[in-house]
Amino acid sequence: RIDEMPDGTFRYASWQLPKEMSDEPDLIIMNGRFDDERGVYIFTNEGYSYAVYLSDNPEGYEGLKLSENGRHLLDEPRVTRY
């Protein structure tokens, strides 16, 4: 989940399955930014970079890409639970 904060930055919150969004998040990262050109939210935390792609980006990918110091670690397609 991505929320815009009053100062214009973004907060990323993530839950491991089978948790619900009403549960406390497993991970919260503050001070994210949105890259208009790439259509992606970028968050950094302890050397890791989290790139969150939504459905309307030029790459056509929807999900999370994780890297550490520029080295790609993970692609996690978006999972939506209602």
PDB file of N, CA and C in Angstrom:
ATOM      1  N   ARG A   1       0.857  -1.168   0.000  1.00  0.00           N
ATOM      2  CA  ARG A   1       0.000   0.000   0.000  1.00  0.00           C
ATOM      3  C   ARG A   1       0.897   1.222   0.000  1.00  0.00           C
ATOM      4  N   ILE A   2       0.524   2.194  -0.794  1.00  0.00           N
ATOM      5  CA  ILE A   2       1.275   3.444  -0.873  1.00  0.00           C
ATOM      6  C   ILE A   2       0.343   4.591  -0.508  1.00  0.00           C
ATOM      7  N   ASP A   3       0.804   5.428   0.413  1.00  0.00           N
ATOM      8  CA  ASP A   3       0.023   6.578   0.860  1.00  0.00           C
ATOM      9  C   ASP A   3       0.839   7.840   0.649  1.00  0.00           C
ATOM     10  N   GLU A   4       0.178   8.898   0.147  1.00  0.00           N
ATOM     11  CA  GLU A   4       0.847  10.187   0.044  1.00  0.00           C
ATOM     12  C   GLU A   4       0.763  10.885   1.396  1.00  0.00           C
ATOM     13  N   MET A   5       1.898  11.401   1.848  1.00  0.00           N
ATOM     14  CA  MET A   5       1.985  12.074   3.126  1.00  0.00           C
ATOM     15  C   MET A   5       1.751  13.585   2.940  1.00  0.00           C
ATOM     16  N   PRO A   6       1.437  14.301   4.020  1.00  0.00           N
ATOM     17  CA  PRO A   6       1.168  15.743   3.919  1.00  0.00           C
ATOM     18  C   PRO A   6       2.313  16.549   3.302  1.00  0.00           C
ATOM     19  N   ASP A   7       3.569  16.068   3.439  1.00  0.00           N
ATOM     20  CA  ASP A   7       4.706  16.808   2.881  1.00  0.00           C
ATOM     21  C   ASP A   7       4.975  16.463   1.415  1.00  0.00           C
ATOM     22  N   GLY A   8       4.130  15.620   0.798  1.00  0.00           N
ATOM     23  CA  GLY A   8       4.286  15.266  -0.611  1.00  0.00           C
ATOM     24  C   GLY A   8       5.122  14.030  -0.867  1.00  0.00           C
ATOM     25  N   THR A   9       5.735  13.468   0.185  1.00  0.00           N
ATOM     26  CA  THR A   9       6.461  12.208   0.023  1.00  0.00           C
ATOM     27  C   THR A   9       5.469  11.055   0.157  1.00  0.00           C
ATOM     28  N   PHE A  10       5.959   9.837   0.006  1.00  0.00           N
ATOM     29  CA  PHE A  10       5.093   8.671   0.043  1.00  0.00           C
ATOM     30  C   PHE A  10       5.564   7.664   1.089  1.00  0.00           C
ATOM     31  N   ARG A  11       4.597   6.924   1.618  1.00  0.00           N
ATOM     32  CA  ARG A  11       4.862   5.857   2.595  1.00  0.00           C
ATOM     33  C   ARG A  11       4.473   4.525   1.946  1.00  0.00           C
ATOM     34  N   TYR A  12       5.354   3.526   2.080  1.00  0.00           N
ATOM     35  CA  TYR A  12       5.098   2.177   1.565  1.00  0.00           C
ATOM     36  C   TYR A  12       4.854   1.256   2.759  1.00  0.00           C
ATOM     37  N   ALA A  13       3.759   0.518   2.722  1.00  0.00           N
ATOM     38  CA  ALA A  13       3.454  -0.456   3.767  1.00  0.00           C
ATOM     39  C   ALA A  13       3.195  -1.798   3.082  1.00  0.00           C
ATOM     40  N   SER A  14       3.710  -2.871   3.693  1.00  0.00           N
ATOM     41  CA  SER A  14       3.592  -4.192   3.081  1.00  0.00           C
ATOM     42  C   SER A  14       3.253  -5.232   4.144  1.00  0.00           C
ATOM     43  N   TRP A  15       2.412  -6.190   3.745  1.00  0.00           N
ATOM     44  CA  TRP A  15       2.001  -7.275   4.619  1.00  0.00           C
ATOM     45  C   TRP A  15       2.338  -8.600   3.954  1.00  0.00           C
ATOM     46  N   GLN A  16       2.864  -9.538   4.716  1.00  0.00           N
ATOM     47  CA  GLN A  16       3.070 -10.890   4.191  1.00  0.00           C
ATOM     48  C   GLN A  16       1.748 -11.632   4.235  1.00  0.00           C
ATOM     49  N   LEU A  17       1.506 -12.443   3.209  1.00  0.00           N
ATOM     50  CA  LEU A  17       0.304 -13.276   3.209  1.00  0.00           C
ATOM     51  C   LEU A  17       0.421 -14.306   4.317  1.00  0.00           C
ATOM     52  N   PRO A  18      -0.604 -14.630   5.026  1.00  0.00           N
ATOM     53  CA  PRO A  18      -2.016 -14.363   4.790  1.00  0.00           C
ATOM     54  C   PRO A  18      -2.555 -13.165   5.568  1.00  0.00           C
ATOM     55  N   LYS A  19      -1.699 -12.269   6.021  1.00  0.00           N
ATOM     56  CA  LYS A  19      -2.173 -11.111   6.783  1.00  0.00           C
ATOM     57  C   LYS A  19      -3.095 -10.236   5.947  1.00  0.00           C
ATOM     58  N   GLU A  20      -3.945  -9.501   6.628  1.00  0.00           N
ATOM     59  CA  GLU A  20      -4.882  -8.562   6.009  1.00  0.00           C
ATOM     60  C   GLU A  20      -4.357  -7.139   6.203  1.00  0.00           C
ATOM     61  N   MET A  21      -4.856  -6.206   5.402  1.00  0.00           N
ATOM     62  CA  MET A  21      -4.435  -4.809   5.544  1.00  0.00           C
ATOM     63  C   MET A  21      -4.883  -4.206   6.866  1.00  0.00           C
ATOM     64  N   SER A  22      -5.828  -4.816   7.544  1.00  0.00           N
ATOM     65  CA  SER A  22      -6.249  -4.334   8.857  1.00  0.00           C
ATOM     66  C   SER A  22      -5.247  -4.732   9.950  1.00  0.00           C
ATOM     67  N   ASP A  23      -4.327  -5.681   9.635  1.00  0.00           N
ATOM     68  CA  ASP A  23      -3.262  -6.060  10.561  1.00  0.00           C
ATOM     69  C   ASP A  23      -2.132  -5.033  10.488  1.00  0.00           C
ATOM     70  N   GLU A  24      -1.244  -5.067  11.471  1.00  0.00           N
ATOM     71  CA  GLU A  24      -0.085  -4.188  11.449  1.00  0.00           C
ATOM     72  C   GLU A  24       0.837  -4.607  10.296  1.00  0.00           C
ATOM     73  N   PRO A  25       1.346  -3.647   9.497  1.00  0.00           N
ATOM     74  CA  PRO A  25       2.229  -4.000   8.379  1.00  0.00           C
ATOM     75  C   PRO A  25       3.523  -4.648   8.863  1.00  0.00           C
ATOM     76  N   ASP A  26       4.077  -5.516   8.034  1.00  0.00           N
ATOM     77  CA  ASP A  26       5.382  -6.128   8.322  1.00  0.00           C
ATOM     78  C   ASP A  26       6.527  -5.182   7.996  1.00  0.00           C
ATOM     79  N   LEU A  27       6.275  -4.256   7.076  1.00  0.00           N
ATOM     80  CA  LEU A  27       7.306  -3.321   6.639  1.00  0.00           C
ATOM     81  C   LEU A  27       6.668  -1.974   6.337  1.00  0.00           C
ATOM     82  N   ILE A  28       7.284  -0.901   6.838  1.00  0.00           N
ATOM     83  CA  ILE A  28       6.875   0.469   6.511  1.00  0.00           C
ATOM     84  C   ILE A  28       8.134   1.242   6.137  1.00  0.00           C
ATOM     85  N   ILE A  29       8.095   1.899   4.981  1.00  0.00           N
ATOM     86  CA  ILE A  29       9.218   2.733   4.539  1.00  0.00           C
ATOM     87  C   ILE A  29       8.676   4.121   4.234  1.00  0.00           C
ATOM     88  N   MET A  30       9.286   5.115   4.821  1.00  0.00           N
ATOM     89  CA  MET A  30       8.864   6.509   4.654  1.00  0.00           C
ATOM     90  C   MET A  30       9.726   7.201   3.597  1.00  0.00           C
ATOM     91  N   ASN A  31       9.305   8.401   3.216  1.00  0.00           N
ATOM     92  CA  ASN A  31      10.072   9.316   2.359  1.00  0.00           C
ATOM     93  C   ASN A  31      10.285   8.798   0.941  1.00  0.00           C
ATOM     94  N   GLY A  32       9.304   8.082   0.401  1.00  0.00           N
ATOM     95  CA  GLY A  32       9.385   7.645  -0.991  1.00  0.00           C
ATOM     96  C   GLY A  32       9.082   8.792  -1.935  1.00  0.00           C
ATOM     97  N   ARG A  33       9.390   8.563  -3.203  1.00  0.00           N
ATOM     98  CA  ARG A  33       9.109   9.573  -4.221  1.00  0.00           C
ATOM     99  C   ARG A  33       8.514   8.881  -5.442  1.00  0.00           C
ATOM    100  N   PHE A  34       7.846   9.652  -6.286  1.00  0.00           N
ATOM    101  CA  PHE A  34       7.272   9.121  -7.504  1.00  0.00           C
ATOM    102  C   PHE A  34       8.073   9.625  -8.685  1.00  0.00           C
ATOM    103  N   ASP A  35       8.524   8.718  -9.553  1.00  0.00           N
ATOM    104  CA  ASP A  35       9.258   9.061 -10.768  1.00  0.00           C
ATOM    105  C   ASP A  35       8.245   9.122 -11.911  1.00  0.00           C
ATOM    106  N   ASP A  36       7.860  10.341 -12.295  1.00  0.00           N
ATOM    107  CA  ASP A  36       6.849  10.542 -13.341  1.00  0.00           C
ATOM    108  C   ASP A  36       7.253   9.913 -14.670  1.00  0.00           C
ATOM    109  N   GLU A  37       8.510  10.024 -15.008  1.00  0.00           N
ATOM    110  CA  GLU A  37       8.992   9.531 -16.298  1.00  0.00           C
ATOM    111  C   GLU A  37       8.851   8.015 -16.428  1.00  0.00           C
ATOM    112  N   ARG A  38       9.159   7.304 -15.362  1.00  0.00           N
ATOM    113  CA  ARG A  38       9.105   5.833 -15.379  1.00  0.00           C
ATOM    114  C   ARG A  38       7.798   5.287 -14.830  1.00  0.00           C
ATOM    115  N   GLY A  39       6.993   6.139 -14.194  1.00  0.00           N
ATOM    116  CA  GLY A  39       5.737   5.676 -13.619  1.00  0.00           C
ATOM    117  C   GLY A  39       5.938   4.696 -12.485  1.00  0.00           C
ATOM    118  N   VAL A  40       6.873   5.031 -11.578  1.00  0.00           N
ATOM    119  CA  VAL A  40       7.230   4.106 -10.497  1.00  0.00           C
ATOM    120  C   VAL A  40       7.472   4.879  -9.200  1.00  0.00           C
ATOM    121  N   TYR A  41       7.060   4.264  -8.095  1.00  0.00           N
ATOM    122  CA  TYR A  41       7.355   4.798  -6.768  1.00  0.00           C
ATOM    123  C   TYR A  41       8.675   4.189  -6.310  1.00  0.00           C
ATOM    124  N   ILE A  42       9.561   5.013  -5.756  1.00  0.00           N
ATOM    125  CA  ILE A  42      10.881   4.567  -5.308  1.00  0.00           C
ATOM    126  C   ILE A  42      11.000   4.792  -3.804  1.00  0.00           C
ATOM    127  N   PHE A  43      11.396   3.740  -3.102  1.00  0.00           N
ATOM    128  CA  PHE A  43      11.631   3.798  -1.659  1.00  0.00           C
ATOM    129  C   PHE A  43      12.993   3.179  -1.383  1.00  0.00           C
ATOM    130  N   THR A  44      13.749   3.768  -0.441  1.00  0.00           N
ATOM    131  CA  THR A  44      15.033   3.195  -0.051  1.00  0.00           C
ATOM    132  C   THR A  44      15.034   2.934   1.446  1.00  0.00           C
ATOM    133  N   ASN A  45      15.698   1.824   1.812  1.00  0.00           N
ATOM    134  CA  ASN A  45      15.735   1.429   3.210  1.00  0.00           C
ATOM    135  C   ASN A  45      16.947   0.533   3.445  1.00  0.00           C
ATOM    136  N   GLU A  46      17.897   1.024   4.237  1.00  0.00           N
ATOM    137  CA  GLU A  46      19.067   0.244   4.657  1.00  0.00           C
ATOM    138  C   GLU A  46      19.794  -0.414   3.486  1.00  0.00           C
ATOM    139  N   GLY A  47      20.075   0.364   2.426  1.00  0.00           N
ATOM    140  CA  GLY A  47      20.819  -0.147   1.281  1.00  0.00           C
ATOM    141  C   GLY A  47      19.969  -0.832   0.216  1.00  0.00           C
ATOM    142  N   TYR A  48      18.697  -1.022   0.509  1.00  0.00           N
ATOM    143  CA  TYR A  48      17.793  -1.654  -0.447  1.00  0.00           C
ATOM    144  C   TYR A  48      16.962  -0.591  -1.154  1.00  0.00           C
ATOM    145  N   SER A  49      16.650  -0.850  -2.415  1.00  0.00           N
ATOM    146  CA  SER A  49      15.785   0.029  -3.197  1.00  0.00           C
ATOM    147  C   SER A  49      14.552  -0.768  -3.600  1.00  0.00           C
ATOM    148  N   TYR A  50      13.405  -0.219  -3.281  1.00  0.00           N
ATOM    149  CA  TYR A  50      12.112  -0.827  -3.606  1.00  0.00           C
ATOM    150  C   TYR A  50      11.472   0.026  -4.695  1.00  0.00           C
ATOM    151  N   ALA A  51      11.223  -0.567  -5.868  1.00  0.00           N
ATOM    152  CA  ALA A  51      10.562   0.127  -6.970  1.00  0.00           C
ATOM    153  C   ALA A  51       9.189  -0.502  -7.135  1.00  0.00           C
ATOM    154  N   VAL A  52       8.151   0.289  -6.928  1.00  0.00           N
ATOM    155  CA  VAL A  52       6.773  -0.203  -6.995  1.00  0.00           C
ATOM    156  C   VAL A  52       6.129   0.330  -8.274  1.00  0.00           C
ATOM    157  N   TYR A  53       5.820  -0.587  -9.172  1.00  0.00           N
ATOM    158  CA  TYR A  53       5.224  -0.254 -10.463  1.00  0.00           C
ATOM    159  C   TYR A  53       3.724  -0.502 -10.408  1.00  0.00           C
ATOM    160  N   LEU A  54       2.955   0.478 -10.887  1.00  0.00           N
ATOM    161  CA  LEU A  54       1.514   0.312 -11.000  1.00  0.00           C
ATOM    162  C   LEU A  54       1.176   0.007 -12.453  1.00  0.00           C
ATOM    163  N   SER A  55      -0.064  -0.311 -12.731  1.00  0.00           N
ATOM    164  CA  SER A  55      -0.457  -0.810 -14.047  1.00  0.00           C
ATOM    165  C   SER A  55      -0.260   0.179 -15.194  1.00  0.00           C
ATOM    166  N   ASP A  56      -0.163   1.466 -14.908  1.00  0.00           N
ATOM    167  CA  ASP A  56      -0.090   2.454 -15.987  1.00  0.00           C
ATOM    168  C   ASP A  56       1.323   2.978 -16.239  1.00  0.00           C
ATOM    169  N   ASN A  57       2.346   2.135 -16.088  1.00  0.00           N
ATOM    170  CA  ASN A  57       3.710   2.573 -16.331  1.00  0.00           C
ATOM    171  C   ASN A  57       4.184   2.118 -17.714  1.00  0.00           C
ATOM    172  N   PRO A  58       5.195   2.777 -18.284  1.00  0.00           N
ATOM    173  CA  PRO A  58       5.667   2.450 -19.630  1.00  0.00           C
ATOM    174  C   PRO A  58       6.201   1.022 -19.784  1.00  0.00           C
ATOM    175  N   GLU A  59       6.712   0.424 -18.706  1.00  0.00           N
ATOM    176  CA  GLU A  59       7.259  -0.934 -18.788  1.00  0.00           C
ATOM    177  C   GLU A  59       6.163  -1.997 -18.844  1.00  0.00           C
ATOM    178  N   GLY A  60       4.940  -1.638 -18.451  1.00  0.00           N
ATOM    179  CA  GLY A  60       3.853  -2.607 -18.452  1.00  0.00           C
ATOM    180  C   GLY A  60       3.926  -3.609 -17.324  1.00  0.00           C
ATOM    181  N   TYR A  61       4.867  -3.432 -16.395  1.00  0.00           N
ATOM    182  CA  TYR A  61       5.025  -4.337 -15.260  1.00  0.00           C
ATOM    183  C   TYR A  61       4.226  -3.795 -14.090  1.00  0.00           C
ATOM    184  N   GLU A  62       3.605  -4.677 -13.322  1.00  0.00           N
ATOM    185  CA  GLU A  62       2.858  -4.261 -12.137  1.00  0.00           C
ATOM    186  C   GLU A  62       3.340  -5.092 -10.961  1.00  0.00           C
ATOM    187  N   GLY A  63       4.033  -4.454 -10.038  1.00  0.00           N
ATOM    188  CA  GLY A  63       4.544  -5.168  -8.877  1.00  0.00           C
ATOM    189  C   GLY A  63       5.743  -4.467  -8.274  1.00  0.00           C
ATOM    190  N   LEU A  64       6.548  -5.238  -7.548  1.00  0.00           N
ATOM    191  CA  LEU A  64       7.698  -4.727  -6.805  1.00  0.00           C
ATOM    192  C   LEU A  64       8.983  -5.290  -7.383  1.00  0.00           C
ATOM    193  N   LYS A  65       9.976  -4.426  -7.553  1.00  0.00           N
ATOM    194  CA  LYS A  65      11.325  -4.860  -7.914  1.00  0.00           C
ATOM    195  C   LYS A  65      12.242  -4.409  -6.793  1.00  0.00           C
ATOM    196  N   LEU A  66      13.025  -5.338  -6.263  1.00  0.00           N
ATOM    197  CA  LEU A  66      13.910  -5.062  -5.136  1.00  0.00           C
ATOM    198  C   LEU A  66      15.356  -5.200  -5.579  1.00  0.00           C
ATOM    199  N   SER A  67      16.179  -4.231  -5.190  1.00  0.00           N
ATOM    200  CA  SER A  67      17.608  -4.307  -5.483  1.00  0.00           C
ATOM    201  C   SER A  67      18.397  -3.848  -4.263  1.00  0.00           C
ATOM    202  N   GLU A  68      19.657  -4.276  -4.228  1.00  0.00           N
ATOM    203  CA  GLU A  68      20.564  -3.873  -3.153  1.00  0.00           C
ATOM    204  C   GLU A  68      21.827  -3.340  -3.795  1.00  0.00           C
ATOM    205  N   ASN A  69      22.137  -2.071  -3.539  1.00  0.00           N
ATOM    206  CA  ASN A  69      23.313  -1.419  -4.106  1.00  0.00           C
ATOM    207  C   ASN A  69      23.395  -1.618  -5.615  1.00  0.00           C
ATOM    208  N   GLY A  70      22.261  -1.502  -6.319  1.00  0.00           N
ATOM    209  CA  GLY A  70      22.218  -1.621  -7.767  1.00  0.00           C
ATOM    210  C   GLY A  70      22.126  -3.038  -8.306  1.00  0.00           C
ATOM    211  N   ARG A  71      22.190  -4.040  -7.435  1.00  0.00           N
ATOM    212  CA  ARG A  71      22.115  -5.451  -7.858  1.00  0.00           C
ATOM    213  C   ARG A  71      20.686  -5.949  -7.689  1.00  0.00           C
ATOM    214  N   HIS A  72      20.091  -6.402  -8.790  1.00  0.00           N
ATOM    215  CA  HIS A  72      18.701  -6.865  -8.782  1.00  0.00           C
ATOM    216  C   HIS A  72      18.567  -8.127  -7.913  1.00  0.00           C
ATOM    217  N   LEU A  73      17.575  -8.125  -7.014  1.00  0.00           N
ATOM    218  CA  LEU A  73      17.361  -9.263  -6.124  1.00  0.00           C
ATOM    219  C   LEU A  73      16.046  -9.997  -6.357  1.00  0.00           C
ATOM    220  N   LEU A  74      14.967  -9.255  -6.701  1.00  0.00           N
ATOM    221  CA  LEU A  74      13.643  -9.861  -6.683  1.00  0.00           C
ATOM    222  C   LEU A  74      12.664  -9.108  -7.566  1.00  0.00           C
ATOM    223  N   ASP A  75      11.790  -9.860  -8.245  1.00  0.00           N
ATOM    224  CA  ASP A  75      10.588  -9.333  -8.896  1.00  0.00           C
ATOM    225  C   ASP A  75       9.410  -9.990  -8.213  1.00  0.00           C
ATOM    226  N   GLU A  76       8.502  -9.207  -7.701  1.00  0.00           N
ATOM    227  CA  GLU A  76       7.320  -9.735  -7.023  1.00  0.00           C
ATOM    228  C   GLU A  76       6.081  -9.131  -7.675  1.00  0.00           C
ATOM    229  N   PRO A  77       5.383  -9.903  -8.524  1.00  0.00           N
ATOM    230  CA  PRO A  77       4.184  -9.367  -9.160  1.00  0.00           C
ATOM    231  C   PRO A  77       3.164  -8.933  -8.108  1.00  0.00           C
ATOM    232  N   ARG A  78       2.344  -7.979  -8.480  1.00  0.00           N
ATOM    233  CA  ARG A  78       1.341  -7.439  -7.566  1.00  0.00           C
ATOM    234  C   ARG A  78       0.336  -8.524  -7.170  1.00  0.00           C
ATOM    235  N   VAL A  79       0.032  -8.565  -5.886  1.00  0.00           N
ATOM    236  CA  VAL A  79      -0.996  -9.465  -5.352  1.00  0.00           C
ATOM    237  C   VAL A  79      -2.049  -8.606  -4.711  1.00  0.00           C
ATOM    238  N   THR A  80      -3.281  -8.757  -5.155  1.00  0.00           N
ATOM    239  CA  THR A  80      -4.383  -7.972  -4.582  1.00  0.00           C
ATOM    240  C   THR A  80      -5.337  -8.923  -3.892  1.00  0.00           C
ATOM    241  N   ARG A  81      -5.660  -8.602  -2.657  1.00  0.00           N
ATOM    242  CA  ARG A  81      -6.642  -9.391  -1.900  1.00  0.00           C
ATOM    243  C   ARG A  81      -7.733  -8.471  -1.423  1.00  0.00           C
ATOM    244  N   TYR A  82      -8.968  -8.893  -1.609  1.00  0.00           N
ATOM    245  CA  TYR A  82     -10.111  -8.093  -1.150  1.00  0.00           C
ATOM    246  C   TYR A  82     -10.907  -8.873  -0.130  1.00  0.00           C
TER     247      TYR A  82
END
